[in-house]
PDB file of C-alpha atoms and ligand atoms in Angstrom:
ATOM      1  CA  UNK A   1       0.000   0.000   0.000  1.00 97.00           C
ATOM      2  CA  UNK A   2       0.638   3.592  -0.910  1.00 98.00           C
ATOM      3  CA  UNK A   3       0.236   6.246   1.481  1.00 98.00           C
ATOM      4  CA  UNK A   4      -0.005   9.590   0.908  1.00 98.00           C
ATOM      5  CA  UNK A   5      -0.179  12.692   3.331  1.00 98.00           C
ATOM      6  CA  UNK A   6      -1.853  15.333   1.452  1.00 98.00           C
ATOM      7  CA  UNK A   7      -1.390  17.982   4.567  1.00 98.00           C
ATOM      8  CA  UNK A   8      -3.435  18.633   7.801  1.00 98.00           C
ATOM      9  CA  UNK A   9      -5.349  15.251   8.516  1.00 98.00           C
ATOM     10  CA  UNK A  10      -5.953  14.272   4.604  1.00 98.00           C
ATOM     11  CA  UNK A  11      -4.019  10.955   3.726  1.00 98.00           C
ATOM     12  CA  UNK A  12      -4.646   8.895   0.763  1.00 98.00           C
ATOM     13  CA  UNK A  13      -4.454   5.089   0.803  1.00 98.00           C
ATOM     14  CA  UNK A  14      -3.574   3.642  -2.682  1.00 98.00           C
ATOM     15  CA  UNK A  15      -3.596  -0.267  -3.290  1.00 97.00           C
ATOM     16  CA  UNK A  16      -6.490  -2.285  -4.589  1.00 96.00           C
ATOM     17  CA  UNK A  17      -8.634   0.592  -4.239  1.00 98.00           C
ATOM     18  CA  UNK A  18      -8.092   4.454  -3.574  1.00 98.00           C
ATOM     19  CA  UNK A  19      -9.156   5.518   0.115  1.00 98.00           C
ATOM     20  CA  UNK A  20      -9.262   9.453   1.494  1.00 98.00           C
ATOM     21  CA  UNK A  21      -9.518  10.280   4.775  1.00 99.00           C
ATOM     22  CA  UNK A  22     -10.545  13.554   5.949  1.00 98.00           C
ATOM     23  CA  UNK A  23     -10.880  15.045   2.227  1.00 98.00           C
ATOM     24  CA  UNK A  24      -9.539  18.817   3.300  1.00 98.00           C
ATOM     25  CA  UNK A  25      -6.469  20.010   2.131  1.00 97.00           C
ATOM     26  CA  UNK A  26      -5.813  23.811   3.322  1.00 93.00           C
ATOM     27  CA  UNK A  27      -5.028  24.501  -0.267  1.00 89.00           C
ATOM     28  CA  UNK A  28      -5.959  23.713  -3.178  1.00 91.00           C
ATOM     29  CA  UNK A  29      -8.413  20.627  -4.213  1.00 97.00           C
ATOM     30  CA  UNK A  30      -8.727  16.674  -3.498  1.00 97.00           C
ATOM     31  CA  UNK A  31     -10.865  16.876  -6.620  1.00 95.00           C
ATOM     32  CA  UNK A  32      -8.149  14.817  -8.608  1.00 96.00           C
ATOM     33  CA  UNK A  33      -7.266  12.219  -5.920  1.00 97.00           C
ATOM     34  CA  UNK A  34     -10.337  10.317  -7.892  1.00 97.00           C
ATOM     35  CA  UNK A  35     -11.116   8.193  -4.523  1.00 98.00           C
ATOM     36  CA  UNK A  36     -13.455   4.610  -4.850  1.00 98.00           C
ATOM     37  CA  UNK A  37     -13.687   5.901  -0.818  1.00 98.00           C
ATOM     38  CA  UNK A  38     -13.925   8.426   1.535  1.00 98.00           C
ATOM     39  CA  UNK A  39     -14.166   8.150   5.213  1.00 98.00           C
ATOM     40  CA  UNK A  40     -14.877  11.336   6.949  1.00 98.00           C
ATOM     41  CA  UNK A  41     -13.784  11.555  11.005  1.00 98.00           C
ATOM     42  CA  UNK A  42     -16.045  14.296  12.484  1.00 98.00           C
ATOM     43  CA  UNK A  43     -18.014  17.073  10.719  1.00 97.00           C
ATOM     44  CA  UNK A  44     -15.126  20.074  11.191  1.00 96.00           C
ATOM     45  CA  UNK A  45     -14.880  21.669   8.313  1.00 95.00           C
ATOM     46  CA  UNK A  46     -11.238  20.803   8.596  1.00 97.00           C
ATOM     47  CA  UNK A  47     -12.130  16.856   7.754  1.00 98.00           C
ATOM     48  CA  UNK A  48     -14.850  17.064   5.645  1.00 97.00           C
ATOM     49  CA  UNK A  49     -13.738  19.168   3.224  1.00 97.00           C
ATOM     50  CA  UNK A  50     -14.763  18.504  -0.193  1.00 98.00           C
ATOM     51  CA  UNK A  51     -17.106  15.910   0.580  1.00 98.00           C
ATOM     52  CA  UNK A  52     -19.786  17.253  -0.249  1.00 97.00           C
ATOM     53  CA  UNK A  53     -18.719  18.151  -3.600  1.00 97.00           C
ATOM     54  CA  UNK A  54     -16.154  14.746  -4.412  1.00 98.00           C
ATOM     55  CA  UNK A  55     -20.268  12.533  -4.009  1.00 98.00           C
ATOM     56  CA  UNK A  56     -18.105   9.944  -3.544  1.00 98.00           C
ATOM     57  CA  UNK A  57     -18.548   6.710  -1.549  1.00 98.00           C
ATOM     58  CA  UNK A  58     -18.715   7.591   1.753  1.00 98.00           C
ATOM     59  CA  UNK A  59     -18.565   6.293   5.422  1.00 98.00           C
ATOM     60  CA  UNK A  60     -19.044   8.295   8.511  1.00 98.00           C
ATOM     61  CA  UNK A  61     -20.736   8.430  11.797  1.00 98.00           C
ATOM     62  CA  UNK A  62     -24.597   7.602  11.489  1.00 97.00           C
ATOM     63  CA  UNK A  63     -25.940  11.628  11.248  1.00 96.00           C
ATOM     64  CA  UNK A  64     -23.086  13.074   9.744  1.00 96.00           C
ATOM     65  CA  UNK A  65     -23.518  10.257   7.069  1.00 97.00           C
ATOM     66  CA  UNK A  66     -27.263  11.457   7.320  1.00 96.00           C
ATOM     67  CA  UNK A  67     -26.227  14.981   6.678  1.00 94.00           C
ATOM     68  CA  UNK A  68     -24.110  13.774   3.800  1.00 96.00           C
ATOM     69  CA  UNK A  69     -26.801  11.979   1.892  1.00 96.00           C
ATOM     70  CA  UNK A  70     -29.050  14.976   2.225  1.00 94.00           C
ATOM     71  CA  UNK A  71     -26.411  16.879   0.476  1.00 95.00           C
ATOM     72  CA  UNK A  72     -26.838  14.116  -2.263  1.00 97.00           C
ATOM     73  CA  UNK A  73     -23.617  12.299  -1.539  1.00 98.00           C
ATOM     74  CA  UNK A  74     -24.022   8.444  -1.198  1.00 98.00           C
ATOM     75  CA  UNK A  75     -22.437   7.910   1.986  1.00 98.00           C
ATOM     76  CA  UNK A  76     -23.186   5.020   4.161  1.00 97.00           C
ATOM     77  CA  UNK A  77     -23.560   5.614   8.398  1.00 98.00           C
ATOM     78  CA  UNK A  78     -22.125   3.409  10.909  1.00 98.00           C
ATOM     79  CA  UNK A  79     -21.133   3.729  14.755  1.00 98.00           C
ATOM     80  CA  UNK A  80     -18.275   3.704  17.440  1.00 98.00           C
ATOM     81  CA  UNK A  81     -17.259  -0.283  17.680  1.00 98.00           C
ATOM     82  CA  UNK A  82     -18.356  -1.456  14.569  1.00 98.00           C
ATOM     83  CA  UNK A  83     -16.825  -2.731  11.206  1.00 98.00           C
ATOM     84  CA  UNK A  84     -18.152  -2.523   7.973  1.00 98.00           C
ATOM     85  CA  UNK A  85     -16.788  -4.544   4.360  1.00 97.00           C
ATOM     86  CA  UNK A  86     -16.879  -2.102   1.499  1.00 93.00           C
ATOM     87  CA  UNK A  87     -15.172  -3.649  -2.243  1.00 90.00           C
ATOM     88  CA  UNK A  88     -12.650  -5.565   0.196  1.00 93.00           C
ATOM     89  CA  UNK A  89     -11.710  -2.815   2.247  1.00 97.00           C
ATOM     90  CA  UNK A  90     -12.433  -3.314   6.181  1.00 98.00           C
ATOM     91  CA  UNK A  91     -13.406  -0.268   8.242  1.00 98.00           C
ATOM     92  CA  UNK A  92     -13.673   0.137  12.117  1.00 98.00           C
ATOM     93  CA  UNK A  93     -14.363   3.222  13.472  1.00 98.00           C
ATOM     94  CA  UNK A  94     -12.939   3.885  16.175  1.00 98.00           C
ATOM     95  CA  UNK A  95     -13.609   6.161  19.561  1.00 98.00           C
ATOM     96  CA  UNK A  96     -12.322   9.836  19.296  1.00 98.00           C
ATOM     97  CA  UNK A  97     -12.127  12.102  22.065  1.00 98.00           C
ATOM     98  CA  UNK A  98     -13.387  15.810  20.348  1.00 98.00           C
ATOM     99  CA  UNK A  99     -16.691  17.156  19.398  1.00 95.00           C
ATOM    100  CA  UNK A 100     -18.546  17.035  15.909  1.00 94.00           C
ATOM    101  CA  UNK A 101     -20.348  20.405  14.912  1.00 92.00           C
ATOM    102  CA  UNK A 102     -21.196  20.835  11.401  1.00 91.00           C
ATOM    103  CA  UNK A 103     -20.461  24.424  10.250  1.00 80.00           C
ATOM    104  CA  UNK A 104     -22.891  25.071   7.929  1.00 77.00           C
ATOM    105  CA  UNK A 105     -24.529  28.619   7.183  1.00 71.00           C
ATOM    106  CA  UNK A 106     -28.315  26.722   6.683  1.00 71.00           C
ATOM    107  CA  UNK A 107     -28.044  25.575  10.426  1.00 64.00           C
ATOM    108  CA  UNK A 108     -24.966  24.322  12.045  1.00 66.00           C
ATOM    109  CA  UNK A 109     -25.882  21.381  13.856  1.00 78.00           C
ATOM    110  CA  UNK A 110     -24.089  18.059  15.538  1.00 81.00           C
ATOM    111  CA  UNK A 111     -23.344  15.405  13.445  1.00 88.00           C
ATOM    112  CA  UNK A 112     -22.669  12.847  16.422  1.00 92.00           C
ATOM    113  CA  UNK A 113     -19.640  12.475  17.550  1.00 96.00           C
ATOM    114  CA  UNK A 114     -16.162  12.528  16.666  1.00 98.00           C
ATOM    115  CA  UNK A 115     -14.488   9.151  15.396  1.00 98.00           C
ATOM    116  CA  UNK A 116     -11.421   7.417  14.528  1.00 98.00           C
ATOM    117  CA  UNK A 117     -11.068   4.848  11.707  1.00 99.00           C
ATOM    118  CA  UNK A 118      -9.001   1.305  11.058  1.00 98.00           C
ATOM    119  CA  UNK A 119      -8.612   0.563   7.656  1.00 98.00           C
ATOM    120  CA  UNK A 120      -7.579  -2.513   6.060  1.00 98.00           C
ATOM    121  CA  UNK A 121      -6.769  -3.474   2.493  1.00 98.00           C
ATOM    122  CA  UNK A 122      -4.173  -5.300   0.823  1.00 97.00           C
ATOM    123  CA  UNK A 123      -2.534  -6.773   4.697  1.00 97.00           C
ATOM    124  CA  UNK A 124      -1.779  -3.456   5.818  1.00 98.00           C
ATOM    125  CA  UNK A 125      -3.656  -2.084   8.847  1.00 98.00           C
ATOM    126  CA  UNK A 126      -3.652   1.529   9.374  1.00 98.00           C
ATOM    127  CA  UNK A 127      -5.263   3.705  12.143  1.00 99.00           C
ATOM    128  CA  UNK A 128      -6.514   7.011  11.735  1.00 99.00           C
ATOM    129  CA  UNK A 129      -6.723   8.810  14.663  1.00 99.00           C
ATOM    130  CA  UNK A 130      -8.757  11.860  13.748  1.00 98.00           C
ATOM    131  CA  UNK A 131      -9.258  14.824  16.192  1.00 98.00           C
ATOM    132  CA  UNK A 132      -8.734  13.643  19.371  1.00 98.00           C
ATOM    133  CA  UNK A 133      -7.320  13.717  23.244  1.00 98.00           C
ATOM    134  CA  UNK A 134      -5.707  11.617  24.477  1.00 98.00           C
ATOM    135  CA  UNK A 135      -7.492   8.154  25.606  1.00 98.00           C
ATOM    136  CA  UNK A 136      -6.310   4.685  27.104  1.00 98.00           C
ATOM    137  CA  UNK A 137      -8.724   2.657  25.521  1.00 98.00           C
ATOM    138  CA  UNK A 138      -5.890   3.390  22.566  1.00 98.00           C
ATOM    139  CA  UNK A 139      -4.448   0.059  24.082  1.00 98.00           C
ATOM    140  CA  UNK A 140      -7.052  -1.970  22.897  1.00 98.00           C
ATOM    141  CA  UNK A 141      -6.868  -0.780  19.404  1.00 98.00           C
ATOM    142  CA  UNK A 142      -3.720  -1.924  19.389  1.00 98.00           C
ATOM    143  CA  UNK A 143      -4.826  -5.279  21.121  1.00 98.00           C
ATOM    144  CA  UNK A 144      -7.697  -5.611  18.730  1.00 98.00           C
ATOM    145  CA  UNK A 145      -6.607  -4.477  15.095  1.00 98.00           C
ATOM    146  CA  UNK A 146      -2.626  -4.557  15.669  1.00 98.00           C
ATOM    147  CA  UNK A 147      -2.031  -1.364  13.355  1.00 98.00           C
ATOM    148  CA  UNK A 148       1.106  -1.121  11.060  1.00 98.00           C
ATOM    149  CA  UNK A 149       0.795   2.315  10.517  1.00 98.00           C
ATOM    150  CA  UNK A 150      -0.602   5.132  13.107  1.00 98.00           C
ATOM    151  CA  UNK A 151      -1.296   8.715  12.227  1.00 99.00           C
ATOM    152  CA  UNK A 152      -1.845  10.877  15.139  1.00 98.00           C
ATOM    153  CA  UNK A 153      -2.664  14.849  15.601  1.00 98.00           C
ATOM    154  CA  UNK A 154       0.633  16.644  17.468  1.00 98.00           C
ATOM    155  CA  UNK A 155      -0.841  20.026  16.867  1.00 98.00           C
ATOM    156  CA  UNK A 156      -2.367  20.472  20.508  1.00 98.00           C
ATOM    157  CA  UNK A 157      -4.932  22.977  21.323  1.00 98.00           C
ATOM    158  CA  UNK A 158      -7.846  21.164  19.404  1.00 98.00           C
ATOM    159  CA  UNK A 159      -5.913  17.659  19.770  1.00 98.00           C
ATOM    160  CA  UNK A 160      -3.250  15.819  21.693  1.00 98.00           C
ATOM    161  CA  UNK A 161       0.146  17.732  21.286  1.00 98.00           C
ATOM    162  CA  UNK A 162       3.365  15.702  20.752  1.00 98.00           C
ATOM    163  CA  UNK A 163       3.964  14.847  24.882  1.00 98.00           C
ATOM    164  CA  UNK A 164      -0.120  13.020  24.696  1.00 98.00           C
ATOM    165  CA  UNK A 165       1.017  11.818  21.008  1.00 98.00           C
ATOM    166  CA  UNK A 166       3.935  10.311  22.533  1.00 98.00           C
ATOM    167  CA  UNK A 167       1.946   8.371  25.059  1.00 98.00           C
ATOM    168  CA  UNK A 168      -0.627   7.487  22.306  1.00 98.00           C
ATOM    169  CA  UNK A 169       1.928   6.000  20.001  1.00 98.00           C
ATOM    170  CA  UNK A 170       3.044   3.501  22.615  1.00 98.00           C
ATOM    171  CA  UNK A 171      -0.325   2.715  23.842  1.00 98.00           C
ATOM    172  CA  UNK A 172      -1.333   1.518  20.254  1.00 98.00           C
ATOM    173  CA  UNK A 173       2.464  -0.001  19.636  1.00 98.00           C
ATOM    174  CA  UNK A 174       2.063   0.573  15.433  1.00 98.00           C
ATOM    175  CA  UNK A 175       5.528   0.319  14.345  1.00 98.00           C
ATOM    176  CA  UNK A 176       5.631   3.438  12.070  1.00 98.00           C
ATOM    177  CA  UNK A 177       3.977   6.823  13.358  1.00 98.00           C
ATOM    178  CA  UNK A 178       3.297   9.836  10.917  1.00 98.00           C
ATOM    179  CA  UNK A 179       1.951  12.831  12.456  1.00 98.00           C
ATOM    180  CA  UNK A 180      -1.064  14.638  11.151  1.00 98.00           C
ATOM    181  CA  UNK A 181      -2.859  18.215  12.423  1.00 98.00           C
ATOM    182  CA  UNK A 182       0.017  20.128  12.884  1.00 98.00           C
ATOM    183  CA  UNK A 183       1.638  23.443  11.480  1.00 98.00           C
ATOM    184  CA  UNK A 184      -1.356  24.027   8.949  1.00 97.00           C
ATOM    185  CA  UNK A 185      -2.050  27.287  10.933  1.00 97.00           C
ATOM    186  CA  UNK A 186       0.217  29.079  13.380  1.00 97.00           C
ATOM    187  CA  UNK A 187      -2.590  28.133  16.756  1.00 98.00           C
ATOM    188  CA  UNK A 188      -1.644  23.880  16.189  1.00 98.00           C
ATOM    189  CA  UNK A 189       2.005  24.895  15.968  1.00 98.00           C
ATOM    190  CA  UNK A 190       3.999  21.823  16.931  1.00 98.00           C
ATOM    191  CA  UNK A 191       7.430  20.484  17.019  1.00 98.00           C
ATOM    192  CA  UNK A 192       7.238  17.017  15.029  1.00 98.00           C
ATOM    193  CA  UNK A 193      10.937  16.979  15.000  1.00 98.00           C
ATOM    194  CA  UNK A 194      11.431  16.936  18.330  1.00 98.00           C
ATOM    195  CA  UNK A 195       8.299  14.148  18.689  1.00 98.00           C
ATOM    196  CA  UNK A 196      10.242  11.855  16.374  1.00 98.00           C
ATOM    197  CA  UNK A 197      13.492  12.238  18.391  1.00 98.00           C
ATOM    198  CA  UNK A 198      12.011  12.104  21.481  1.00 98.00           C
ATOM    199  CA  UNK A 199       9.857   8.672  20.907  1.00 98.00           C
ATOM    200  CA  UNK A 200      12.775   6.946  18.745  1.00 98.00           C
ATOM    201  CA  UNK A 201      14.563   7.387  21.933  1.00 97.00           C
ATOM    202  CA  UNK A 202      12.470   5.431  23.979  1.00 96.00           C
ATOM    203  CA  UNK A 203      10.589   3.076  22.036  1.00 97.00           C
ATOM    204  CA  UNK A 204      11.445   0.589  18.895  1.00 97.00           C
ATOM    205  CA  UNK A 205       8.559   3.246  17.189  1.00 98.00           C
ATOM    206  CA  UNK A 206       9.456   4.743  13.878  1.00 98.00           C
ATOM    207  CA  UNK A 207       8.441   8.426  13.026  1.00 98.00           C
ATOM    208  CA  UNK A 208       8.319   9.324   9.384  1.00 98.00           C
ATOM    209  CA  UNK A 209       8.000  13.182   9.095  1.00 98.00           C
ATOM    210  CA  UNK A 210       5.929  13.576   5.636  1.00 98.00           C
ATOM    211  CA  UNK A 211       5.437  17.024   3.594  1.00 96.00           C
ATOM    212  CA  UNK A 212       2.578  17.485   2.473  1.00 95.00           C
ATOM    213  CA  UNK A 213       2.067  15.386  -0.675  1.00 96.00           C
ATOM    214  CA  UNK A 214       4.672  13.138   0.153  1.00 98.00           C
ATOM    215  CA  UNK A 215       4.044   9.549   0.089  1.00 98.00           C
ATOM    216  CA  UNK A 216       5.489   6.248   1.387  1.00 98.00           C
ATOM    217  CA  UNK A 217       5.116   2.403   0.780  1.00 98.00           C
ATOM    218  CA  UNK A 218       3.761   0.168   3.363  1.00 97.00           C
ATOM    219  CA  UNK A 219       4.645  -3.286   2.905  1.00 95.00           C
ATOM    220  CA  UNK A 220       2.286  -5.664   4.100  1.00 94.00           C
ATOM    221  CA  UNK A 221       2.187  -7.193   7.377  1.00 91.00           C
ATOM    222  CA  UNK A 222      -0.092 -10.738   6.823  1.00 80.00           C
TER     223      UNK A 222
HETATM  224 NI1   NI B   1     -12.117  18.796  14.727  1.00 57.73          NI
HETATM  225 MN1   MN B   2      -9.376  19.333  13.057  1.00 57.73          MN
END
């Protein structure tokens, strides 16, 4: 598998089939990423993005995939917990620790709350934190799903900063770490340097510091 960060929380998963997360880059368009699926965390305008307009496949939390649909985009709802099959791709969604407002000049409303997602295609597992604090139930995503790859906010203030990050990355135990939410605007400021220094110091964790459009290969893990 292929993954690409595209900047802020969007990363693209390329292997069998194209997956987006979090379809917002600050700028510019997604348009072109031409995904067979999008899975959208919370209803920030920072992760949905161009949802709306990509009326692509897509999977979110039961009303913000409600919200979606209204918008005519056929997107499918599940919860916290559970798993769903989609064209051989296998998505959890996880718990996230954050709110879910939609901003949205008819009415902003809540769209639920704010999630996490495991994906897994092609062997690879990879866990997409989404907004969030800190939480220990991150152990038993590890225990359960055994991520290769976890992408975690460091930009603080709306999320975990790198010192919660650092605790999160050894709670779930995925070998490589990329860090997401960070340094798009000045307020989620954050040091990823000195997060990838400090846990490759005290854990057998890898931290791979991607610019934005920068990609990297996953192997597969079974
Ligand atoms: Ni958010
Ligand atoms: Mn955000």
């Amino acid at each position: 598998m292929h993954l690409t960060w595209l900047g802020h929380a969007c990363v693209l998963l390329t292997g069998t089939k194209k997956v987006l997360i979090d379809p917002f880059i600050p700028e510019g368009s997604v348009a072109g990423t031409d995904p067979d699926l999008v899975l959208v965390t919370h209803g920030h305008f920072d992760h949905m993005g161009e949802a709306v307009t990509l009326k692509k496949p897509t999977v979110a939390i039961g009303e913000l995939a409600r919200y979606l649909q209204a918008k005519g985009v056929p997107a499918e709802g599940m919860n916290i917990g559970g798993t769903i099959e989609t064209g051989g791709i296998m998505v959890t969604m996880t718990p996230a620790l954050h709110t879910s407002g939609i901003d949205d000049p008819a009415g902003a409303g809540c769209a639920g709350t704010a999630a996490g997602f495991v994906v897994r295609m092609d062997g690879v597992c990879v866990y997409h934190a989404g907004d969030t604090g800190l939480f220990s139930d991150m152990k038993l995503i590890g225990e359960l799903y055994h991520p290769d790859v976890a992408l975690l906010p460091i930009g603080g203030r709306y999320t975990m900063g790198t010192k919660e990050a650092m605790v999160a990355a050894q709670f779930i135990g995925a070998k490589t770490v990329i860090p997401i939410h960070y340094n798009t605007w000045e307020k989620i400021a954050a040091d990823a340097n000195g997060f990838k220094t400090a846990i490759e110091r005290s854990t057998d964790l890898s931290v791979f510091l991607l610019g934005p459009g920068e990609s990297m290969d996953i192997p597969p893990s079974r």
